[in-house]
Amino acid sequence: MEEQTKISFEAPRGMRDFYPEDMVWRNRVFDAFRAAGEAAGFEPYDACVVESYELLARKAGEEVGEQIYHFRDKSDRHIALRAEMTPTLARMVAQRQGSLAFPIKWTTIAQCFRYERMTKGRKREHYQWNCDIVGEESVLAEVEVLGAACDALRRMGLTNADFRVHVSNRALLSELLAASGIPAALHAQVFLALDKRGKMPDEEIAAMLRDGGVDDAGVKATFAIMDLKTLDAAEALAGAGSPAVAQLRELFRLAGIAGFAECLEFDISVIRGLSYYTGIVFECFDAQREFRAIFGGGRYDNLLTTIGGDPATAVGLGFGDVVVTELLKARLGADAAAPKRGVYVGWMFPEQRDAALALAAKLRAEGEIVNLALRKAKPKQFFSRAGASSCAKAVFLGPDDVAAGRAKLKDLATREETPLEL
Ligand code: HAM
């Protein structure tokens, strides 16, 4: 007999199985994503997780580019699993650029794959809620995107005190670097190096900067810029009339009107690891800074032209499911995923089974959620199962109930009983 190799029951490393208890959390998070997107007028869109590698291939030095899963299909096409949605969005917009009525506001929940080093909050597969506005220059676009993200966090059960959105502006950083004598051609390299801050020692970042062509004085000036604590201090260095400072001030003012200014703070150290951002950038963290970034995004005005489309301004965010679920479990408690709802219907002997099925059908037709017991049970056994289930109420049919044509609907939390006609 051929020997069978034993297959591991674990999902491939970094990929996730969602058991029913995990789906409860995922649904809570996805429901909030969808509701917040809809409430802010974003239209849903979607695309296949498989993309052409050419679209996703990136400049060297960018982490995401190195993490792409890619392979050749049977016709030797170079194919990749998307690591993020933004290139796909840009491709879809470019394809219809002549006919879309800009500005457009689009949203999706995209499964993404990145061959990452696995740490807390980082998997090789995650779902990422995206909200993007294409074709709007004004900072109101940033406000709408950020407002939707804060709304989603509140819908999940968090309060404004639980998270902070750190906001900066790459254009401001460019102005500051230029004022310090670092030529514009080097800025992209400087951004990628600075994004590594906190993840590697400053000496290594200084070495990266020098390798990128920044001289010693430039390295010193760059670190001094990163130490600026307030927007006023940044403005003093950039000079009065800085357009990038004005954009940030307008963002904070509008967020005040929209009611979420208290969630925002200026933080020059927010760079973002993706090279396509051109303006305001932001990253959200839990207030205690225990977890990795909850969401991140910003303005990317050149991506459409980079992939060969017509020029179009754009701003958007990516909000993953992994970190926020960890945060929700920590802040709300592991049992808080879903409130109990629906009715558990049970029966004692095979003679009551049909009546139980008929009751389940009637309640379902009335719009109730019903879990019908598949096997007979003694009352004690049934109620202990019902108590452990996701149902809020239970009905148990014994011979007497069916004979009388009447049963009791029991509230499992209060133990209160109400009569129910069969
Ligand atoms: P990103 O910062 O690379 O941005 O990812 C956005 C969010 O996705 C992160 O803040 C995190 O919540 C989640 N995320 C990313 N990688 C992983 C991972 N390996 N495991 C778990 N969660 C992860 C982007 O992807 C941009 N395309 C966002 C964007 C949209 N910018 C404009 N529009």
Coordinates of C-alpha atoms in Angstrom, one line a residue, residues 3-409:
E3 CA 2.2 5.5 2.2
Q4 CA 0.2 8.6 2.7
T5 CA 2.0 11.8 3.6
K6 CA 0.3 13.6 6.4
I7 CA -0.8 17.1 5.4
S8 CA -0.4 19.9 8.0
F9 CA -3.8 21.2 9.2
E10 CA -2.4 24.6 9.7
A11 CA -3.0 27.4 7.1
P12 CA 0.1 28.4 5.2
R13 CA 2.3 30.6 7.3
G14 CA 0.8 34.1 7.6
M15 CA -2.5 33.2 6.1
R16 CA -5.6 33.2 8.2
D17 CA -8.5 30.8 8.9
F18 CA -11.6 32.4 10.1
Y19 CA -13.5 30.1 12.4
P20 CA -17.1 31.2 13.4
E21 CA -15.8 32.9 16.5
D22 CA -13.3 34.9 14.3
M23 CA -16.0 35.7 11.8
V24 CA -18.0 37.5 14.6
W25 CA -15.2 39.9 15.0
R26 CA -14.5 40.2 11.2
N27 CA -18.2 41.0 10.6
R28 CA -18.2 43.6 13.3
V29 CA -15.2 45.3 11.7
F30 CA -16.5 44.9 8.1
D31 CA -20.0 46.1 9.0
A32 CA -18.5 49.3 10.5
F33 CA -16.3 49.8 7.3
R34 CA -19.3 49.4 5.0
A35 CA -21.6 51.6 7.1
A36 CA -19.1 54.4 7.5
G37 CA -18.3 54.3 3.8
E38 CA -21.9 54.4 2.9
A39 CA -22.7 57.2 5.4
A40 CA -20.1 59.4 3.8
G41 CA -21.3 58.8 0.3
F42 CA -18.5 56.5 -1.0
E43 CA -19.5 54.1 -3.8
P44 CA -18.4 50.5 -3.5
Y45 CA -16.2 48.9 -6.2
D46 CA -14.2 45.7 -6.4
A47 CA -11.6 43.9 -8.5
C48 CA -9.8 40.6 -8.7
V49 CA -7.0 40.0 -6.2
V50 CA -4.8 38.9 -9.1
E51 CA -3.1 41.8 -11.0
S52 CA -0.4 42.0 -13.7
Y53 CA 3.0 42.2 -12.0
E54 CA 3.9 45.1 -14.3
L55 CA 1.3 47.3 -12.6
L56 CA 2.4 46.5 -9.1
A57 CA 6.2 46.4 -9.7
R58 CA 7.8 49.3 -7.9
K59 CA 10.9 51.3 -7.5
A60 CA 13.7 49.6 -5.6
G61 CA 13.9 50.4 -2.0
E62 CA 10.2 50.4 -1.4
E63 CA 9.3 47.7 1.1
V64 CA 5.9 46.9 -0.4
G65 CA 7.5 46.2 -3.8
E66 CA 9.8 43.6 -2.3
Q67 CA 6.9 41.9 -0.5
I68 CA 4.8 41.1 -3.6
Y69 CA 3.8 37.5 -4.2
H70 CA 4.2 36.9 -7.9
F71 CA 4.4 34.0 -10.3
R72 CA 4.0 33.0 -14.0
D73 CA 0.7 31.6 -15.2
K74 CA 0.5 28.7 -17.7
S75 CA 0.7 31.2 -20.6
D76 CA 3.8 32.7 -19.0
R77 CA 2.0 35.9 -18.0
H78 CA 3.7 37.6 -15.1
I79 CA 1.0 37.7 -12.4
A80 CA 0.9 39.0 -8.9
L81 CA -1.4 39.0 -5.9
R82 CA -2.1 42.6 -4.9
A83 CA -0.3 44.0 -1.9
E84 CA -2.6 47.0 -1.7
M85 CA -5.6 48.3 -3.7
T86 CA -4.3 51.7 -4.9
P87 CA -2.5 50.6 -8.1
T88 CA -5.7 48.7 -9.1
L89 CA -7.9 51.7 -8.3
A90 CA -5.6 53.9 -10.5
R91 CA -5.8 51.3 -13.3
M92 CA -9.6 51.2 -13.1
V93 CA -9.9 54.9 -13.1
A94 CA -7.4 55.3 -15.9
Q95 CA -9.4 52.9 -18.0
R96 CA -12.5 55.1 -17.8
Q97 CA -10.9 58.4 -17.3
G98 CA -12.8 60.0 -20.2
S99 CA -16.2 59.0 -19.0
L100 CA -16.1 59.2 -15.1
A101 CA -17.7 62.3 -13.5
F102 CA -15.0 63.6 -11.2
P103 CA -14.5 63.9 -8.3
I104 CA -15.3 60.2 -7.6
K105 CA -15.5 58.7 -4.1
W106 CA -15.0 55.0 -4.1
T107 CA -14.7 52.4 -1.4
T108 CA -13.8 48.7 -1.2
I109 CA -12.7 46.0 1.3
A110 CA -9.8 44.3 -0.5
Q111 CA -7.9 41.2 0.5
C112 CA -4.2 41.9 0.1
F113 CA -1.1 39.8 0.3
R114 CA 2.4 40.8 1.4
Y115 CA 5.3 38.6 2.1
E116 CA 6.1 40.3 5.4
R117 CA 8.2 39.4 8.3
M118 CA 5.5 38.3 10.7
T119 CA 5.1 40.4 13.8
K120 CA 2.2 41.5 16.0
G121 CA -0.4 43.1 13.8
R122 CA 1.3 42.0 10.6
K123 CA 0.2 39.0 8.6
R124 CA 0.9 37.8 5.1
E125 CA -2.7 38.3 4.2
H126 CA -5.1 40.9 5.4
Y127 CA -8.3 42.7 4.5
Q128 CA -7.9 46.4 3.9
W129 CA -10.8 48.9 3.7
N130 CA -10.0 51.6 1.2
C131 CA -11.7 55.0 0.7
D132 CA -10.4 57.1 -2.1
I133 CA -11.4 60.4 -3.7
V134 CA -10.0 61.0 -7.2
G135 CA -10.2 64.3 -9.0
E136 CA -10.5 66.7 -6.0
E137 CA -7.7 69.2 -5.2
S138 CA -9.1 70.8 -2.1
V139 CA -8.3 69.6 1.4
L140 CA -12.0 68.8 1.9
A141 CA -11.2 65.5 0.2
E142 CA -8.7 64.6 3.0
V143 CA -11.4 65.7 5.6
E144 CA -14.0 63.4 4.1
V145 CA -11.7 60.4 4.0
L146 CA -10.4 61.0 7.5
G147 CA -13.9 61.7 8.8
A148 CA -15.1 58.3 7.4
A149 CA -12.2 56.5 9.1
C150 CA -12.9 58.1 12.5
D151 CA -16.6 57.3 12.1
A152 CA -15.8 53.6 11.4
L153 CA -13.7 53.4 14.6
R154 CA -16.6 54.8 16.6
R155 CA -19.1 52.4 14.9
M156 CA -16.8 49.5 16.1
G157 CA -17.3 50.7 19.7
L158 CA -14.2 52.9 20.3
T159 CA -14.3 56.5 21.4
N160 CA -12.3 59.5 20.2
A161 CA -10.1 59.1 23.2
D162 CA -9.0 55.6 22.1
F163 CA -7.1 56.7 18.9
R164 CA -5.0 59.5 17.4
V165 CA -4.5 60.3 13.8
H166 CA -1.0 61.7 13.2
V167 CA -0.9 64.1 10.3
S168 CA 1.9 65.6 8.3
N169 CA 2.5 66.8 4.8
R170 CA 5.2 65.5 2.4
A171 CA 5.1 68.9 0.6
L172 CA 6.0 70.6 3.9
L173 CA 8.9 68.2 4.5
S174 CA 10.1 68.9 0.9
E175 CA 9.9 72.7 1.7
L176 CA 11.9 72.1 4.9
L177 CA 14.5 69.9 3.2
A178 CA 14.9 72.4 0.3
A179 CA 15.3 75.2 2.8
S180 CA 18.1 73.1 4.4
G181 CA 19.9 72.9 1.1
I182 CA 18.8 69.3 0.2
P183 CA 18.0 69.2 -3.5
A184 CA 14.5 68.1 -4.6
A185 CA 15.9 65.2 -6.6
L186 CA 17.0 63.5 -3.3
H187 CA 13.7 64.0 -1.4
A188 CA 12.1 60.7 -2.5
Q189 CA 15.1 58.8 -1.1
V190 CA 15.1 60.8 2.1
F191 CA 11.4 60.0 2.6
L192 CA 12.0 56.3 2.3
A193 CA 14.9 56.4 4.7
L194 CA 13.0 58.5 7.3
D195 CA 10.0 56.1 7.1
K196 CA 12.3 53.5 8.7
R197 CA 12.8 55.7 11.8
G198 CA 11.8 53.8 14.9
K199 CA 12.2 50.5 13.1
M200 CA 16.0 50.8 12.8
P201 CA 18.7 52.8 14.7
D202 CA 19.3 56.5 13.6
E203 CA 22.9 55.7 12.7
E204 CA 21.7 53.3 10.0
I205 CA 19.2 55.9 8.7
A206 CA 22.0 58.4 8.6
A207 CA 24.0 55.9 6.6
M208 CA 21.1 55.4 4.2
L209 CA 20.8 59.2 3.7
R210 CA 24.6 59.5 3.0
D211 CA 24.3 56.6 0.5
G212 CA 21.5 58.5 -1.1
G213 CA 23.7 61.5 -1.7
V214 CA 22.9 63.6 1.3
D215 CA 26.0 65.3 2.8
D216 CA 26.8 65.5 6.6
A217 CA 25.2 68.9 7.0
G218 CA 22.1 67.6 5.2
V219 CA 21.9 64.6 7.5
K220 CA 22.1 66.8 10.6
A221 CA 19.5 69.2 9.2
T222 CA 17.2 66.3 8.3
F223 CA 17.3 65.0 11.9
A224 CA 16.7 68.5 13.2
I225 CA 13.6 68.8 11.0
M226 CA 12.3 65.4 12.4
D227 CA 12.6 66.9 15.9
L228 CA 10.2 69.8 15.2
K229 CA 7.3 69.4 17.6
T230 CA 4.7 71.8 16.4
L231 CA 3.2 73.2 13.2
D232 CA 4.3 76.7 14.4
A233 CA 7.9 75.5 14.7
A234 CA 7.7 73.9 11.2
E235 CA 6.2 77.2 9.8
A236 CA 9.0 79.2 11.4
L237 CA 11.5 77.1 9.5
A238 CA 9.6 76.9 6.2
G239 CA 8.9 80.6 6.2
A240 CA 5.6 82.5 6.3
G241 CA 3.3 81.8 3.4
S242 CA 4.2 78.1 3.1
P243 CA 1.4 76.5 1.1
A244 CA 2.0 73.1 2.8
V245 CA 1.5 74.7 6.2
A246 CA -1.7 76.5 5.0
Q247 CA -3.1 73.1 3.8
L248 CA -2.5 71.5 7.2
R249 CA -4.1 74.5 9.0
E250 CA -7.1 74.3 6.7
L251 CA -7.4 70.5 7.3
F252 CA -7.4 71.0 11.1
R253 CA -10.0 73.9 10.8
L254 CA -12.4 71.8 8.6
A255 CA -12.0 68.8 10.9
G256 CA -13.1 71.1 13.8
I257 CA -16.3 71.9 11.8
A258 CA -16.8 68.2 11.0
G259 CA -16.4 67.3 14.7
F260 CA -13.2 65.2 14.8
A261 CA -10.4 67.8 15.2
E262 CA -9.7 66.3 18.7
C263 CA -8.6 63.0 17.0
L264 CA -5.9 64.7 14.9
E265 CA -2.4 65.9 15.8
F266 CA 0.4 67.3 13.7
D267 CA 3.4 64.9 13.6
I268 CA 6.3 65.7 11.3
S269 CA 7.6 62.1 11.7
V270 CA 4.7 60.6 9.6
I271 CA 6.3 59.9 6.3
R272 CA 4.5 56.7 4.9
G273 CA 6.4 53.9 3.3
L274 CA 4.9 54.2 -0.2
S275 CA 6.6 56.5 -2.6
Y276 CA 3.5 57.8 -4.5
Y277 CA 2.4 60.2 -1.8
T278 CA 2.8 63.9 -2.7
G279 CA 1.0 65.9 0.0
I280 CA -0.8 65.4 3.3
V281 CA -0.1 62.0 4.8
F282 CA -1.6 60.5 7.9
E283 CA -1.3 57.4 10.1
C284 CA -3.7 56.4 12.9
F285 CA -2.5 54.7 16.2
D286 CA -4.2 53.6 19.4
A287 CA -3.9 56.4 22.0
Q288 CA -1.5 54.2 24.2
R289 CA 0.7 53.4 21.2
E290 CA 0.6 49.7 22.0
F291 CA -0.3 48.5 18.5
R292 CA 1.0 49.1 15.0
A293 CA -0.8 51.6 12.7
I294 CA -4.5 51.2 12.5
F295 CA -4.9 53.0 9.1
G296 CA -2.8 55.1 6.9
G297 CA -3.1 57.1 3.7
G298 CA -2.7 60.5 2.1
R299 CA -2.7 62.5 -1.1
Y300 CA -1.1 61.0 -4.2
D301 CA -1.4 63.4 -7.1
N302 CA 0.9 61.7 -9.6
L303 CA -0.1 58.0 -9.5
L304 CA -2.4 58.2 -12.5
T305 CA 0.2 59.7 -14.7
T306 CA 2.9 57.3 -13.4
I307 CA 0.8 54.4 -14.7
G308 CA 0.1 56.2 -18.0
G309 CA -3.2 57.8 -17.3
D310 CA -4.1 61.5 -17.6
P311 CA -3.2 63.7 -14.6
A312 CA -5.7 63.4 -11.7
T313 CA -5.4 64.4 -8.0
A314 CA -6.2 61.7 -5.5
V315 CA -6.4 61.1 -1.8
G316 CA -7.3 58.0 0.1
L317 CA -6.7 55.6 3.0
G318 CA -6.1 51.9 3.7
F319 CA -7.5 50.6 7.0
G320 CA -6.5 47.0 7.8
D321 CA -8.6 44.5 9.8
V322 CA -5.8 42.9 11.8
V323 CA -4.6 45.7 14.1
V324 CA -8.1 47.1 14.7
T325 CA -9.4 43.7 15.7
E326 CA -6.5 43.2 18.2
L327 CA -7.3 46.7 19.6
L328 CA -11.0 46.0 19.9
K329 CA -10.4 42.8 21.7
A330 CA -8.1 44.6 24.1
R331 CA -10.4 47.6 24.7
L332 CA -13.8 46.0 24.6
G333 CA -13.1 42.5 25.9
A334 CA -13.0 39.2 24.1
D335 CA -16.7 38.6 24.6
A336 CA -17.9 41.9 23.2
A337 CA -17.9 40.8 19.6
A338 CA -21.6 40.5 19.0
P339 CA -24.8 41.0 21.0
K340 CA -27.0 37.9 21.3
R341 CA -29.9 37.7 19.0
G342 CA -32.5 35.3 17.5
V343 CA -34.4 32.3 18.9
Y344 CA -33.2 28.8 19.6
V345 CA -36.0 26.3 19.0
G346 CA -35.7 22.9 20.5
W347 CA -37.8 19.7 20.8
M348 CA -38.0 16.8 23.3
F349 CA -39.1 13.7 21.2
P350 CA -39.3 12.9 17.5
E351 CA -43.1 13.5 17.8
Q352 CA -42.5 17.3 18.4
R353 CA -39.9 17.7 15.6
D354 CA -42.4 18.7 12.9
A355 CA -44.1 21.2 15.1
A356 CA -40.6 22.7 15.9
L357 CA -39.8 22.9 12.2
A358 CA -43.2 24.6 11.5
L359 CA -42.6 27.1 14.3
A360 CA -39.1 27.9 13.0
A361 CA -40.5 28.4 9.5
K362 CA -43.2 30.7 10.9
L363 CA -40.8 32.8 13.0
R364 CA -38.3 33.0 10.1
A365 CA -41.1 34.2 7.8
E366 CA -41.8 37.0 10.3
G367 CA -38.2 38.0 10.0
E368 CA -36.8 36.4 13.1
I369 CA -33.4 34.7 13.2
V370 CA -34.0 31.1 14.2
N371 CA -31.6 28.3 15.1
L372 CA -33.5 25.0 15.0
A373 CA -32.1 22.2 17.1
L374 CA -31.3 19.3 14.8
R375 CA -31.6 16.6 17.5
K376 CA -34.0 15.9 20.3
A377 CA -32.9 16.9 23.8
K378 CA -34.0 16.9 27.4
P379 CA -35.0 20.4 28.6
K380 CA -32.0 20.9 30.8
Q381 CA -29.6 19.8 28.0
F382 CA -31.4 22.1 25.5
F383 CA -31.4 25.2 27.7
S384 CA -27.7 24.8 28.6
R385 CA -26.9 24.7 24.8
A386 CA -29.2 27.6 24.1
G387 CA -27.5 29.6 26.9
A388 CA -24.1 29.0 25.3
S389 CA -25.4 29.8 21.8
S390 CA -25.6 33.2 20.1
C391 CA -29.4 33.3 20.6
A392 CA -31.1 35.8 22.9
K393 CA -34.3 33.7 23.3
A394 CA -35.3 30.0 23.3
V395 CA -38.5 28.0 22.9
F396 CA -38.7 24.3 23.8
L397 CA -41.4 22.0 22.6
G398 CA -42.4 19.1 24.8
P399 CA -45.5 16.8 24.3
D400 CA -47.7 19.0 26.4
D401 CA -46.9 22.2 24.5
V402 CA -47.7 20.7 21.2
A403 CA -50.9 19.1 22.5
A404 CA -52.0 22.6 23.9
G405 CA -50.9 24.4 20.8
R406 CA -49.0 26.9 22.9
A407 CA -45.4 27.2 24.2
K408 CA -43.2 29.7 26.1
L409 CA -40.7 32.0 24.6

